[in-house]
Every structure is written in structure tokens, then in C-alpha cells.
Short mmCIF file of C-alpha atoms and ligand atoms in Angstrom, two decimals:
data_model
loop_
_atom_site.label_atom_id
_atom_site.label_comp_id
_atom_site.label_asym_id
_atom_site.label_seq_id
_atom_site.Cartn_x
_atom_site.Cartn_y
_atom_site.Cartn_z
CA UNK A 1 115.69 223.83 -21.34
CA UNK A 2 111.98 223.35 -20.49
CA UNK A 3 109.86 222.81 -17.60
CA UNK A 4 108.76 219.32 -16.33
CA UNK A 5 105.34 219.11 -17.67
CA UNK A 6 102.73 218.15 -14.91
CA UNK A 7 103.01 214.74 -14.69
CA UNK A 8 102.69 212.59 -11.39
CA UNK A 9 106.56 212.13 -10.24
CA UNK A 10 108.32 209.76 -7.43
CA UNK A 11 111.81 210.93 -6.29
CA UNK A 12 112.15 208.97 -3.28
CA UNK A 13 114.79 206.44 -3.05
CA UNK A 14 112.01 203.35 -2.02
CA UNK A 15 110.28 203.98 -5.70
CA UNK A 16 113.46 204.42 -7.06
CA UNK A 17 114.95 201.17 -6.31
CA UNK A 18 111.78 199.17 -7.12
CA UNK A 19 110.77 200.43 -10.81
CA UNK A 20 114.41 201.35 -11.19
CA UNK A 21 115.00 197.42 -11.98
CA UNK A 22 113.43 193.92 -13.43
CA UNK A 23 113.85 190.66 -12.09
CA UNK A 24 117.71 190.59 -12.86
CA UNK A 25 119.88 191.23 -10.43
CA UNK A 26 123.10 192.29 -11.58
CA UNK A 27 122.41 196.23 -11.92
CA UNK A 28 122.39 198.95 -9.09
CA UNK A 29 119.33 200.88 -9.41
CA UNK A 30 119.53 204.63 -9.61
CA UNK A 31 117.27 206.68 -11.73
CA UNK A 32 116.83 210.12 -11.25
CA UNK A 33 113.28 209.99 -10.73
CA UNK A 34 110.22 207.82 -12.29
CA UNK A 35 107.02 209.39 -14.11
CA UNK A 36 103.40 208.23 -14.24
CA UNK A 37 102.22 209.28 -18.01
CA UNK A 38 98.33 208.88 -18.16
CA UNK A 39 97.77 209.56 -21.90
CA UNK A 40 99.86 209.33 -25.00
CA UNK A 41 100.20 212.96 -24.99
CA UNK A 42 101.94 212.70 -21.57
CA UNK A 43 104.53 210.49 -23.00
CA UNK A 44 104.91 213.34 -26.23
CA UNK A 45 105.23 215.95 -23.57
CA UNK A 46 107.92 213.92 -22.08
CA UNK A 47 110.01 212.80 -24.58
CA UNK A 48 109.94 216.65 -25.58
CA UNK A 49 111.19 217.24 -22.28
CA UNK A 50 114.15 214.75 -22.29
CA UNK A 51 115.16 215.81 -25.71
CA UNK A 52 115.35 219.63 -24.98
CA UNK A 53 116.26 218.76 -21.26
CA UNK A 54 119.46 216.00 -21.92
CA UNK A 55 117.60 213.42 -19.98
CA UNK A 56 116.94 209.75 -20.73
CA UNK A 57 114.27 207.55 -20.85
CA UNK A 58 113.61 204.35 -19.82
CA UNK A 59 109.93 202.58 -20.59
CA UNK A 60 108.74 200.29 -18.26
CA UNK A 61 105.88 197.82 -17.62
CA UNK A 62 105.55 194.94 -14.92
CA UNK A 63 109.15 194.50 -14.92
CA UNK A 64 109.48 191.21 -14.83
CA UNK A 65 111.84 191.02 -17.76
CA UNK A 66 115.20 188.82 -17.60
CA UNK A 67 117.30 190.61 -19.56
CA UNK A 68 117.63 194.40 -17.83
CA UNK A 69 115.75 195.62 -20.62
CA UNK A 70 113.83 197.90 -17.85
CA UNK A 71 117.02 198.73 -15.25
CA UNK A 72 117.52 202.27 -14.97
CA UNK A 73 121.06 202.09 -13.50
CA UNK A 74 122.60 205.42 -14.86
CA UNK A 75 120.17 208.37 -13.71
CA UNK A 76 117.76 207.97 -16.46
CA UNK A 77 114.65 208.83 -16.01
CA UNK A 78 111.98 205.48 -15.49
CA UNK A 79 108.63 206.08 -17.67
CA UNK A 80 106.14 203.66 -15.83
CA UNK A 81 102.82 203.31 -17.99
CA UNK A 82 101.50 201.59 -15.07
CA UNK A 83 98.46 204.71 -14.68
CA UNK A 84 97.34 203.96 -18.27
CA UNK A 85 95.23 201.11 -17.64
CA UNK A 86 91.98 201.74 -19.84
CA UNK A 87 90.82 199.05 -21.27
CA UNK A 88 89.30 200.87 -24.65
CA UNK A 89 87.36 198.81 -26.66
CA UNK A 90 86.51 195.06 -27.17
CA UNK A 91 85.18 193.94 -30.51
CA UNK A 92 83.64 190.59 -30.45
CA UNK A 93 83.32 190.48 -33.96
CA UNK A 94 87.21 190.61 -35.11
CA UNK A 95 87.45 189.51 -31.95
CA UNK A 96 90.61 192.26 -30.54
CA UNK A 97 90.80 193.98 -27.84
CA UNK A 98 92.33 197.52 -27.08
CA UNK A 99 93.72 198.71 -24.20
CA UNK A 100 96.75 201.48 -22.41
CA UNK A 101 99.77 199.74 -22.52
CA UNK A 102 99.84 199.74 -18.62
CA UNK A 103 96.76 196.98 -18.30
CA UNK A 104 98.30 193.88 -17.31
CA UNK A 105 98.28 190.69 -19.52
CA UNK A 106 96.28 188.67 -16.76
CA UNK A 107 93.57 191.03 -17.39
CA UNK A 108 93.57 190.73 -21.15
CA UNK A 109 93.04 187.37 -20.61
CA UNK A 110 90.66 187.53 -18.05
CA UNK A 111 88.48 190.49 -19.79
CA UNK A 112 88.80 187.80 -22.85
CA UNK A 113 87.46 185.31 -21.12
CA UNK A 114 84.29 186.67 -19.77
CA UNK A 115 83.63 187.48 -23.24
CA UNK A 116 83.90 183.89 -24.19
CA UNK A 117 87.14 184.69 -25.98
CA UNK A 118 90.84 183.65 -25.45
CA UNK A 119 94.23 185.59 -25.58
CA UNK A 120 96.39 182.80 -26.20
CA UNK A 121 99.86 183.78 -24.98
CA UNK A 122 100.86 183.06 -21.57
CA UNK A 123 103.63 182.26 -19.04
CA UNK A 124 104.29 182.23 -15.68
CA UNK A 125 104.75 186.37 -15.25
CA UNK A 126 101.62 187.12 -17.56
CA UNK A 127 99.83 188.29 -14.12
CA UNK A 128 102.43 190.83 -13.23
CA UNK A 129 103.72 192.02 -16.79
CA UNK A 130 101.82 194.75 -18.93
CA UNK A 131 100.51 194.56 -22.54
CA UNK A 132 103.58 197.34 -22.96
CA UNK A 133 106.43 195.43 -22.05
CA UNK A 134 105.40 192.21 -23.72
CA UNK A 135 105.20 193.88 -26.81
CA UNK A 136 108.37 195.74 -26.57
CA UNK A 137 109.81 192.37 -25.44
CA UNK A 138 107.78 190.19 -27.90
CA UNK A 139 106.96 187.94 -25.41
CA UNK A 140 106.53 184.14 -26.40
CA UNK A 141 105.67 181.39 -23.00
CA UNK A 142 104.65 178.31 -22.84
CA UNK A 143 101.57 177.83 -25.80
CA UNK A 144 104.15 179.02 -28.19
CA UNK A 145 104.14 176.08 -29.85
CA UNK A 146 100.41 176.61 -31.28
CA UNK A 147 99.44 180.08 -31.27
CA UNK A 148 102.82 181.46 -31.88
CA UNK A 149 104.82 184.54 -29.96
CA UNK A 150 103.10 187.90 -28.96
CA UNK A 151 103.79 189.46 -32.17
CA UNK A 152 101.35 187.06 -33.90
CA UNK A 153 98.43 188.32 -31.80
CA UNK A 154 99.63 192.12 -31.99
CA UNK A 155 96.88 194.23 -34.51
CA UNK A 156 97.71 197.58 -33.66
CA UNK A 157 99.79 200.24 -32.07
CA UNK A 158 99.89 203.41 -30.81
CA UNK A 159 103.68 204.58 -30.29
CA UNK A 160 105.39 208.01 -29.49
CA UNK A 161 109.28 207.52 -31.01
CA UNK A 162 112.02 209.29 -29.67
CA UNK A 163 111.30 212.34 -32.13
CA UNK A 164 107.93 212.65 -30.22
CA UNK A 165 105.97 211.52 -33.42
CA UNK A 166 102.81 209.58 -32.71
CA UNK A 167 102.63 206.70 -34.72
CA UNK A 168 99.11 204.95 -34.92
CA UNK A 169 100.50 202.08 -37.10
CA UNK A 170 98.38 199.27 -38.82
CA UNK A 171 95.28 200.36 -36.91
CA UNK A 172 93.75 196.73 -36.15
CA UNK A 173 93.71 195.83 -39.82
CA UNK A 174 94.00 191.85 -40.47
CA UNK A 175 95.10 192.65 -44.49
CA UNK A 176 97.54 195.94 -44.82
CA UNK A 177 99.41 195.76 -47.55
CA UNK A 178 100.25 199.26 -47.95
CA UNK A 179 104.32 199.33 -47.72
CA UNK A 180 106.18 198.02 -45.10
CA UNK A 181 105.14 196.89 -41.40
CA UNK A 182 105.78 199.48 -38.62
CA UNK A 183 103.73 198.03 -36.29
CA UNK A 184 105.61 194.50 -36.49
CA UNK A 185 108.84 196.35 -36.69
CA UNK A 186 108.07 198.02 -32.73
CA UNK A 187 107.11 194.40 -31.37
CA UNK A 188 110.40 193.08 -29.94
CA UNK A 189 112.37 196.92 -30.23
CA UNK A 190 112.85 196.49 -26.15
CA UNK A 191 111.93 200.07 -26.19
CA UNK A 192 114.49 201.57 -27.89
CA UNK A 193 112.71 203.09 -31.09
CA UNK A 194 109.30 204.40 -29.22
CA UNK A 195 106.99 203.64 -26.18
CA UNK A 196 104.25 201.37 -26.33
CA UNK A 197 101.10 203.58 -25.28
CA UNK A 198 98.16 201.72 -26.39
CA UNK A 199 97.73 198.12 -28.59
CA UNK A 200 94.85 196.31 -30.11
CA UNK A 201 95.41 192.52 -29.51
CA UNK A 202 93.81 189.78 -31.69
CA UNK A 203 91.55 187.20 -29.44
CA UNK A 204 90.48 183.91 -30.50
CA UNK A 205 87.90 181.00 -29.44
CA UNK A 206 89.75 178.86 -26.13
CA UNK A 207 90.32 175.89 -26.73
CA UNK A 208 88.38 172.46 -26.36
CA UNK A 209 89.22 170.98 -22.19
CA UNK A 210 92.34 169.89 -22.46
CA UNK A 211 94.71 167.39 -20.43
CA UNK A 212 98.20 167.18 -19.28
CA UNK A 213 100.87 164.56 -19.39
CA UNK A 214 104.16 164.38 -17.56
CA UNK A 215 106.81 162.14 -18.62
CA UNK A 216 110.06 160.72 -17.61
CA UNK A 217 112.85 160.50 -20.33
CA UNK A 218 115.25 157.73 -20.67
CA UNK A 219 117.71 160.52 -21.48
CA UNK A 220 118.19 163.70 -23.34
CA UNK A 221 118.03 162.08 -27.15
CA UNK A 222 114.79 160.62 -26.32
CA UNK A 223 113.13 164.27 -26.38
CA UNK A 224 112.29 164.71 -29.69
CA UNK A 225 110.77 161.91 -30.73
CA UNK A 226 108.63 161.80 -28.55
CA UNK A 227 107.84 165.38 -29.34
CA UNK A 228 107.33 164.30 -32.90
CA UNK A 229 105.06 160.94 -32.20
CA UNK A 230 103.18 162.83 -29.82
CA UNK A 231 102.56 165.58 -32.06
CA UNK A 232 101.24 162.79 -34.56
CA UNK A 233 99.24 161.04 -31.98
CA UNK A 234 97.56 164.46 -30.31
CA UNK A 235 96.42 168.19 -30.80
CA UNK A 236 99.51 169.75 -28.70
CA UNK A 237 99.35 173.16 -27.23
CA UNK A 238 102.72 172.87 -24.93
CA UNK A 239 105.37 170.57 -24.68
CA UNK A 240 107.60 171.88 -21.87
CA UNK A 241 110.85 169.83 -20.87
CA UNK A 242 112.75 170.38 -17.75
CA UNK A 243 115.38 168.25 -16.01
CA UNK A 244 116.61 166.48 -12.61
CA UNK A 245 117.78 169.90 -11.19
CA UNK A 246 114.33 171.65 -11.87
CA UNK A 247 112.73 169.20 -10.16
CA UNK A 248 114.91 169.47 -6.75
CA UNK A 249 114.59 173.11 -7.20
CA UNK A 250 110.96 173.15 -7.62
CA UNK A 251 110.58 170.50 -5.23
CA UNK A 252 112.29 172.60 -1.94
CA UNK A 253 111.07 175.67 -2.94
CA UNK A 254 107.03 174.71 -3.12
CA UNK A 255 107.39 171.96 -0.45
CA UNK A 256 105.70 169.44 -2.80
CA UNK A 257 106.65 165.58 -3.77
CA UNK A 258 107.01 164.85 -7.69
CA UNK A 259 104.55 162.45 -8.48
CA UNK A 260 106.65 159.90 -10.56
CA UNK A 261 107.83 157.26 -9.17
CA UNK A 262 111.06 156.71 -11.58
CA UNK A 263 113.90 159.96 -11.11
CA UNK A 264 114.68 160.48 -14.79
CA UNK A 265 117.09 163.33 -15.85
CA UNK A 266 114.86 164.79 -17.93
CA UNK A 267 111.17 165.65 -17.97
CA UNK A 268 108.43 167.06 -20.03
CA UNK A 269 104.84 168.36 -19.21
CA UNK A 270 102.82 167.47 -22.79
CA UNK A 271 99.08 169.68 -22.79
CA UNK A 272 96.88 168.40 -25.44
CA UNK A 273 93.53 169.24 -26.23
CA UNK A 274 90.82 166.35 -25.13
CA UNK A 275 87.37 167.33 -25.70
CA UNK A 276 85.02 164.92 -23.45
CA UNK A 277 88.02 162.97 -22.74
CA UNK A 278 88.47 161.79 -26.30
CA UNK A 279 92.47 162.24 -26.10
CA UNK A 280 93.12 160.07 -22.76
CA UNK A 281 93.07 157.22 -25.32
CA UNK A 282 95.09 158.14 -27.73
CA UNK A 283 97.94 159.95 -25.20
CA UNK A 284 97.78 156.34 -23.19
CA UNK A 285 98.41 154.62 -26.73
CA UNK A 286 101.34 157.17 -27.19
CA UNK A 287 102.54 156.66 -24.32
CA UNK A 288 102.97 152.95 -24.24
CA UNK A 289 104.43 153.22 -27.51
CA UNK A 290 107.43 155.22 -26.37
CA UNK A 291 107.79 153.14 -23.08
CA UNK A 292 108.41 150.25 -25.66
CA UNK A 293 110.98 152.30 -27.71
CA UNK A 294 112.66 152.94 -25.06
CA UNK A 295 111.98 156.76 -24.85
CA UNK A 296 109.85 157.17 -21.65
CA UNK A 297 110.28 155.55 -18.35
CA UNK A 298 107.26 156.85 -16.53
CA UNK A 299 104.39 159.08 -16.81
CA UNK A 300 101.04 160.40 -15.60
CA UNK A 301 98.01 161.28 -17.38
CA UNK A 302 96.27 164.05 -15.28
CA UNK A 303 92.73 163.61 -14.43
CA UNK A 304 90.97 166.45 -13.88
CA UNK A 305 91.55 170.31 -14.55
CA UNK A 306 93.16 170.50 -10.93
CA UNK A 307 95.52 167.49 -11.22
CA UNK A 308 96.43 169.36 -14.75
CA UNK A 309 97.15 172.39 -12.60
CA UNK A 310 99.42 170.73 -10.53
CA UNK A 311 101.61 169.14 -13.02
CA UNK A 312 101.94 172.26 -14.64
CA UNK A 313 103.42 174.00 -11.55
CA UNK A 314 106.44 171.53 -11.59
CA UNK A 315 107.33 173.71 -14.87
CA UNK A 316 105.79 176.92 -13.84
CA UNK A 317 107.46 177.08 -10.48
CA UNK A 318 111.36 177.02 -11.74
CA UNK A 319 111.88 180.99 -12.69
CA UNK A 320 110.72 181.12 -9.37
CA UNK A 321 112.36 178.48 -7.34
CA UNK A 322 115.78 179.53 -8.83
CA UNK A 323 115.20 183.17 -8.57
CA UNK A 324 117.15 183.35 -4.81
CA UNK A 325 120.14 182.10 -6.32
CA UNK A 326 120.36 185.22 -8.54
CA UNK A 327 120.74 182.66 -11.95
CA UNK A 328 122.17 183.53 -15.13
CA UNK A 329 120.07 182.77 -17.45
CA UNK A 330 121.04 181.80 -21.21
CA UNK A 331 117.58 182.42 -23.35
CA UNK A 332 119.24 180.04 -26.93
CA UNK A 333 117.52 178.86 -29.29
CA UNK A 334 118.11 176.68 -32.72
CA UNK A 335 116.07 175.47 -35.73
CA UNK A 336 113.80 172.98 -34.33
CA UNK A 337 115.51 170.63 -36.40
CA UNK A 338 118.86 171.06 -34.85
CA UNK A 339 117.85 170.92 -31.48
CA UNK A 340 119.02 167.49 -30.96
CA UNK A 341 122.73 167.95 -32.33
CA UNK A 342 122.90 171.66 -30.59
CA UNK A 343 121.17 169.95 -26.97
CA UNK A 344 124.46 166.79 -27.35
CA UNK A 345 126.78 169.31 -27.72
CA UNK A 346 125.97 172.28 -25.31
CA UNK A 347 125.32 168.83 -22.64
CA UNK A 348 129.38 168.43 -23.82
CA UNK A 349 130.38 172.06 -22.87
CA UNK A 350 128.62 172.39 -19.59
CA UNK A 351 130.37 169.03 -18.46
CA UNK A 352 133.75 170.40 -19.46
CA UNK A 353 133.63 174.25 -18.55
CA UNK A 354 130.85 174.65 -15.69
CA UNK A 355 131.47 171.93 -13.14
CA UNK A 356 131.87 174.22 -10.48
CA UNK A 357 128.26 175.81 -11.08
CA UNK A 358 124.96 174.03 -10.67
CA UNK A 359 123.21 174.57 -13.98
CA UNK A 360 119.40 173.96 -14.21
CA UNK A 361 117.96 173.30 -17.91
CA UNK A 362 114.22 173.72 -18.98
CA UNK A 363 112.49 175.09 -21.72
CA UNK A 364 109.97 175.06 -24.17
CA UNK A 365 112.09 172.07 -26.72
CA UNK A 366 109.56 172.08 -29.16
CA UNK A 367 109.71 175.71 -30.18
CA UNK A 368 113.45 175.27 -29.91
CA UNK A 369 114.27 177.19 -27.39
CA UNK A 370 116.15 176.00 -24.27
CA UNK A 371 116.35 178.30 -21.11
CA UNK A 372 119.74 177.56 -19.00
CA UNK A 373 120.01 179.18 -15.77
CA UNK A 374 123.44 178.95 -13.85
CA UNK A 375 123.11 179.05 -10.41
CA UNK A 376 125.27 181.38 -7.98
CA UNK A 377 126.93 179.31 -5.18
CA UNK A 378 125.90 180.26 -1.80
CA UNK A 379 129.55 181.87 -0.42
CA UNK A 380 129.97 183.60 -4.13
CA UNK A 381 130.17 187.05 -4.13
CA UNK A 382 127.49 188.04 -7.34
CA UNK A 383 129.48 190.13 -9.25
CA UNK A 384 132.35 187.35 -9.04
CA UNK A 385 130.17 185.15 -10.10
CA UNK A 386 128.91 187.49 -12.93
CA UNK A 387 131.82 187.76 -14.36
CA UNK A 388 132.77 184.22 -14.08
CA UNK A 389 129.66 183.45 -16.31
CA UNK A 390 130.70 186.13 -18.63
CA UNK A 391 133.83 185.10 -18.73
CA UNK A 392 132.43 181.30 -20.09
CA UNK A 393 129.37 182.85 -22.10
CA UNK A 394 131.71 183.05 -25.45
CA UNK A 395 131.88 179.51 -25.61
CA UNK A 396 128.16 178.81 -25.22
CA UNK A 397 127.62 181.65 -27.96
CA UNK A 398 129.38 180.42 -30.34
CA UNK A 399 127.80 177.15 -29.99
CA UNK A 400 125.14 178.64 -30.41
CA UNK A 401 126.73 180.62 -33.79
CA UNK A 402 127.81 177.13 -34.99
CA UNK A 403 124.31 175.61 -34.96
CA UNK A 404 122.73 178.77 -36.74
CA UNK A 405 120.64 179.46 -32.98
CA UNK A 406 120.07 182.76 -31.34
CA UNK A 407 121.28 184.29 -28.15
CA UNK A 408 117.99 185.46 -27.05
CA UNK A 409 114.82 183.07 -27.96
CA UNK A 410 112.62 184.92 -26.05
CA UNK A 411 113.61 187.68 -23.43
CA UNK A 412 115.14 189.66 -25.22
CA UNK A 413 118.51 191.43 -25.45
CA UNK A 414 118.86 194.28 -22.71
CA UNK A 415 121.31 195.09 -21.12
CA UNK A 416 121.96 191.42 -20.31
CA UNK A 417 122.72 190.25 -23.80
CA UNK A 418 123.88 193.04 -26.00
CA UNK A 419 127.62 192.85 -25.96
CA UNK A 420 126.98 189.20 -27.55
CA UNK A 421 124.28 190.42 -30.05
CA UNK A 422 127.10 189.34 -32.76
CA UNK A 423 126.89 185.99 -32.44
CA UNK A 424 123.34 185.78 -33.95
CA UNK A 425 123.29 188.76 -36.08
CA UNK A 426 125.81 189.81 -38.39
CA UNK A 427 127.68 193.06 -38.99
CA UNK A 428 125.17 194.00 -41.70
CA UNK A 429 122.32 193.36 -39.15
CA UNK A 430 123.74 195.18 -36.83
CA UNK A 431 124.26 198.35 -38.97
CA UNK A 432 120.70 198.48 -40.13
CA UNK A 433 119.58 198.13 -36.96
CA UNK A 434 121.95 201.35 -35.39
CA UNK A 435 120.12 203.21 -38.83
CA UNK A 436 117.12 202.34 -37.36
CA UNK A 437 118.03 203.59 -34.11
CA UNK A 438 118.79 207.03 -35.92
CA UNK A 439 115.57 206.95 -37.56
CA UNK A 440 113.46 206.77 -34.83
CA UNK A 441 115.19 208.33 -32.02
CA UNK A 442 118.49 210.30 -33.08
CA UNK A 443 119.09 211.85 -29.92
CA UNK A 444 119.70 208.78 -28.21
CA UNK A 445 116.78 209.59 -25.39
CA UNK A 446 114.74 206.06 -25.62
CA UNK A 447 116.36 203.32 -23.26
CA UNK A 448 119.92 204.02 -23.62
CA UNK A 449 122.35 201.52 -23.68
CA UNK A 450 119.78 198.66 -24.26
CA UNK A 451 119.72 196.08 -27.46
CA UNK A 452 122.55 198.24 -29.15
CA UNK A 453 125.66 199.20 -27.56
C1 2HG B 501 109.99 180.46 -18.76
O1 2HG B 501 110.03 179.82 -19.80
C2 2HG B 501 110.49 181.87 -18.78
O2 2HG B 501 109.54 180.00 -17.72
C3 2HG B 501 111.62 182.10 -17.77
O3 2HG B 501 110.91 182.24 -20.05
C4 2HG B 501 112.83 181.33 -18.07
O4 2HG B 501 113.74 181.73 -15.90
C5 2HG B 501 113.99 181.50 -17.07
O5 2HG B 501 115.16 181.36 -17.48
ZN1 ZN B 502 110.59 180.75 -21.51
#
């Protein structure tokens, strides 16, 4: 045994429930207590503590993950990193940027932007979740399809594992050849081999203006070629679809109208770059081209940064507008390649085994990855409802198996996911990653019961 070491502390059952949980819904919150590190030699002292103390850990950020990752629900004790909030050093010549893993990704942005610089990856939560958490979660959004998922942007790390070792790992070096990548290896670990403390992120140039289509799809096999001509025709930074549901949802929930004319069953907001308005041409010619295959039914080309704005929110807004009807969400992915085969067939299985749910489909298609929320009916009890979804989640994993996809695109595993981690990874897999689990963190302290059963 060994005394707490003095670091700020909430016991109280209000600050219990809140950073005892994420956005999911399905867990009872009950940690012991939560902790406010304010260096990386906090978090040493406390993993030290848990380890000689049989306590448990659990990291957390913004908590606005959808997979539990960050629900204490077993008397663990919450680490929030939300007091280390330094910003440490911006370098305008590599350009990167530094900072405690409890500075929000908003700011990184914003800090980037005054600087004339651009951190590239974004989505709806980037306001509310921390550098920490997207790391540990790897998280990818809505620009994926050009600049790629967190990881690509991540330079550097500073982590304490569950031995207490700090590892500084890769330093903010663009070339490191020198054995093995540590630092890539903690992006995506949902906190289960070491806690994010600090992280040097990568910055670029923004981009040139840019403009925003949305279009109306004849139907669901009509989505990828029009990815692909409009990926010809244009510089794309997003191509988000969404379908009939989303829009309802979206529609009640922000008390807006959806500016096309022609209901389609499927949607997609298209962002290309258009410097001086030399795309509107081009995305017009595009356009008309896939009215005349057949492909679209309707559109609108946005015409200023403001009408761009507000086409985006009819994508932005879902998370959101679904959230009251606590949603379980299916986070699949497939080779880009096999999206249309995999989209036909999962279209098949929620006909035959869901009709009794409302299920809302959206995602970023061109990255592959297709997010499918299930609604809970209003007089459903949640946990019957739960376990109604988990009782038909075999079937859409190994759909997901059969097409050579993953159960978790982009929000990780958690607590959510993990009993169905052997769909997409195989025994093999699975063992190296338990070894790995040993390596880092043998007694078990660092977000039990998370990623690995
Ligand atoms: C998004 O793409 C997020 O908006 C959330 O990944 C997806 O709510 C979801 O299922
Ligand atoms: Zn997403």
C-alpha cells in the first residue's frame, strides 16, 4: 500500500456520473473517484499508486467516444487529463504543434489557424474531444478521405505505460528509421497500453476556398460512381453520404427544411476545393453528367462559405439528432472496392432481420466506412433493446467477416465492440495483441476490460 499522492480528486457522486461515462449509454457509471493529473509525473505517481494500491485506471479526454472506451462502470478510478492543457510549442517551420494531451482538438485547430496553418482532421465532436483521446482512439471524421486518420498527423508522444515507464517515442521526427514504431503502435491502443500525456501534431497549409455540393441519389448503387467521376472531375476533400432517415432526423431535431426539392433515399454532401470559383464549372459539368446516367436526381451547388455551412450541418447534425434515441451504432467498414457488394447485401439483412427497428445509415462511403445507428423505440426498455441488437449483431459481423471489413472503422473497440473483435481479427491477432497487453501493462491497471476481454 501507498498513499494517494497529492493530486486534485472529485469523490462526489455529480463528477462521478459525468466523467464516469462517454456519449454511450448503455453503462452505469460508478468510479470510485476521478483525478486531475497536471504533469506527466502526476500520471507516473499514479499509476504507481494503482499498481501497489489494486486500483484501476481509466484515461479519459472529452468523452465523446461511441464505443465506452472511457466508461468507468466498475469502481475504477477515472484519470481526466483535462488540467493539462499547455499548449508547448509551435514550430512554423516543420510546421507541428505540441501540446498536454488535455487541450482540446478545436483549439489545435484554431491555434493552427492563427498561425496560417491547418490541422486537417475534423468531425463533428473535434470541439469537445482532447488531443488525448483522439489519439488513443485514432480518430478519423469527415476529411478522411484526403488527409487521412489522426495517426497520419501524429509526430510524437509522450506516454506513461502501465509499468510507469515514460516513453518519449519518435520525438517529432518526419524520418525514424531506427527499429520499430512505438509511437504509431499507442495511436488507436484506446488506452489500454499507456496514457497519452503530451503529442506533437503535424500541421499543414489549409486549403484553397472550397465549395460544397449536395446530391440526391437515384438509389444506393448509384453512390460510387459518382464518387469515382467526381473524384475525376474535382479536388475532393469529403464525400459524406447519408440517407432518407438522416434527413427526417436531422430535419425535426434542428427545425430546418432540406433544400432539395426531389426526396431521394440517399444523399451525399461532396466538398471540393474551388479556388476563385474555378470548380463551380467543372462540379456543374459533373453534375449534369450523372443526372444523364441516371445517378443523381437533384442537387445544389452552395454559393458562398455560409450556404456551404449549412449543407454541411444536414451531415453534421445526425450523431446529434439521433443521440435521444440512445442508437446503436455499428462503426463497419470494407475495402473501398467492396463497398458496393458489402452496402447490397447489409441493405438485404436489415430488410430481413431489423424491421421492427428504425435504422438510420450515413457515413463517410468513400473511405469505406458506413456508420449504422439503430434506433431504440420510444416504449423500449434500453437494456431490452440492447440486447435485442446484440442478439442480431452476429449476423451483421459476419457480413462484415465475409466481405474482408472491420467491426470498428473508426471509434474504436471499447467496451462496445470487444466481444466481436473476432470477426475482424484473427486468433493470431488477437494473441499478439494480449502479449502486448503484458508488455506494457502486466498488472492489468490501464482501462480494464476495454479492446481485450
Ligand atoms: C460521424 O461520422 C461520427 O459523424 C459519428 O463518426 C457516427 O454517430 C455515429 O454513428
Ligand atoms: Zn464517422
Amino acid at each position: 500500500m501507498s498513499a494517494f499522492p497529492d493530486i486534485e480528486t472529485l469523490t462526489d457522486a455529480e463528477s462521478r456520473l459525468h466523467y464516469g461515462r462517454d456519449w454511450t449509454r448503455f453503462w452505469t457509471p460508478a468510479p470510485e473517484r476521478v483525478v486531475f493529473p497536471r504533469s506527466t509525473e502526476d500520471v507516473v505517481a499514479l499509476v504507481r499508486w494503482a499498481g501497489s494500491n489494486n486500483r484501476k485506471l481509466v484515461p479519459s479526454g472529452g468523452r465523446t467516444g461511441l464505443s465506452g472506451g472511457a466508461v468507468a462502470a466498475a469502481g475504477e478510478v477515472v484519470v481526466s487529463l483535462e488540467k493539462m492543457r499547455r499548449q508547448i510549442e509551435l514550430d512554423a517551420v516543420e510546421p507541428s504543434l505540441t501540446v498536454e494531451a488535455g487541450v482540446p482538438v478545436g483549439e489545435v485547430q484554431r491555434t493552427a489557424a492563427e498561425a496560417g496553418l491547418y490541422y486537417p482532421v475534423d468531425w463533428a465532436a473535434a470541439g469537445s474531444s482532447q488531443v488525448g483521446g483522439s489519439i488513443a482512439t485514432n480518430a478519423g471524421g469527415i476529411r478522411v478521405l484526403r488527409y487521412g486518420m489522426t495517426r497520419n498527423w501524429v509526430r510524437g508522444l509522450v506516454v506513461v505505460d502501465g509499468r510507469g515507464r515514460v516513453l518519449r517515442l519518435n520525438r517529432g521526427l518526419v524520418k525514424n528509421n531506427a527499429g520499430p514504431d512505438l509511437c504509431q503502435l499507442m495511436v488507436g491502443s484506446e488506452g489500454v497500453l499507456g496514457i497519452v500525456t503530451e503529442a506533437t501534431l503535424g500541421l499543414t497549409r489549409p486549403p484553397p476556398a472550397q465549395s460544397v455540393l449536395l446530391l440526391a441519389f437515384a438509389d444506393l448503387s448509384a453512390l460510387m460512381p459518382a464518387l469515382a467521376a467526381l473524384r475525376n472531375a474535382l479536388s475532393l476533400s469529403a464525400f459524406e453520404f447519408f440517407d432518407r432517415r438522416s434527413v427526417a432526423r436531422v430535419a425535426a431535431h434542428t427545425g430546418s427544411s432540406f433544400p432539395l426539392a426531389e426526396q431521394a433515399d440517399f444523399h451525399a454532401v461532396v466538398e471540393f476545393d474551388d479556388p476563385d470559383g474555378a470548380g463551380q464549372d467543372k462540379a456543374l459539368e459533373a453534375f449534369e453528367s450523372l443526372v444523364e446516367d441516371g445517378h443523381v436526381i437533384d442537387g445544389i451547388l452552395s454559393q458562398s462559405d455560409a450556404q456551404a455551412a449549412e449543407l454541411w450541418r444536414w451531415r453534421e447534425a445526425i450523431t446529434e439528432s439521433i443521440a435521444p434515441c440512445t442508437p446503436y451504432k455499428n462503426d463497419l467498414s470494407v475495402r473501398v472496392s467492396r463497398v458496393p457488394r458489402f452496402l447490397q447485401a447489409l441493405e438485404a439483412l436489415v430488410g430481413r432481420y431489423y424491421p421492427a427497428f428504425e435504422v438510420v445509415w450515413f457515413g463517410h462511403i468513400g473511405d469505406g466506412n458506413l456508420h449504422m445507428n439503430i434506433l431504440c423505440p420510444e416504449a423500449m426498455d434500453v437494456a431490452d433493446f440492447r440486447a435485442a441488437c446484440e442478439g442480431l449483431s452476429p449476423r451483421v459481423f459476419e457480413l462484415v467477416r465475409e466481405h474482408g471489413g472491420s467491426i470498428s472503422a473508426e471509434h474504436g473497440v471499447g467496451l462496445l465492440k470487444r466481444d466481436y473483435l473476432h470477426y475482424c481479427r484473427d486468433a493470431a491477432e488477437i494473441d499478439a495483441l494480449h502479449g502486448l497487453k503484458a508488455l506494457f501493462d502486466p498488472a492489468g491497471l490501464l482501462n480494464p476490460g476495454k479492446l481485450l476481454a
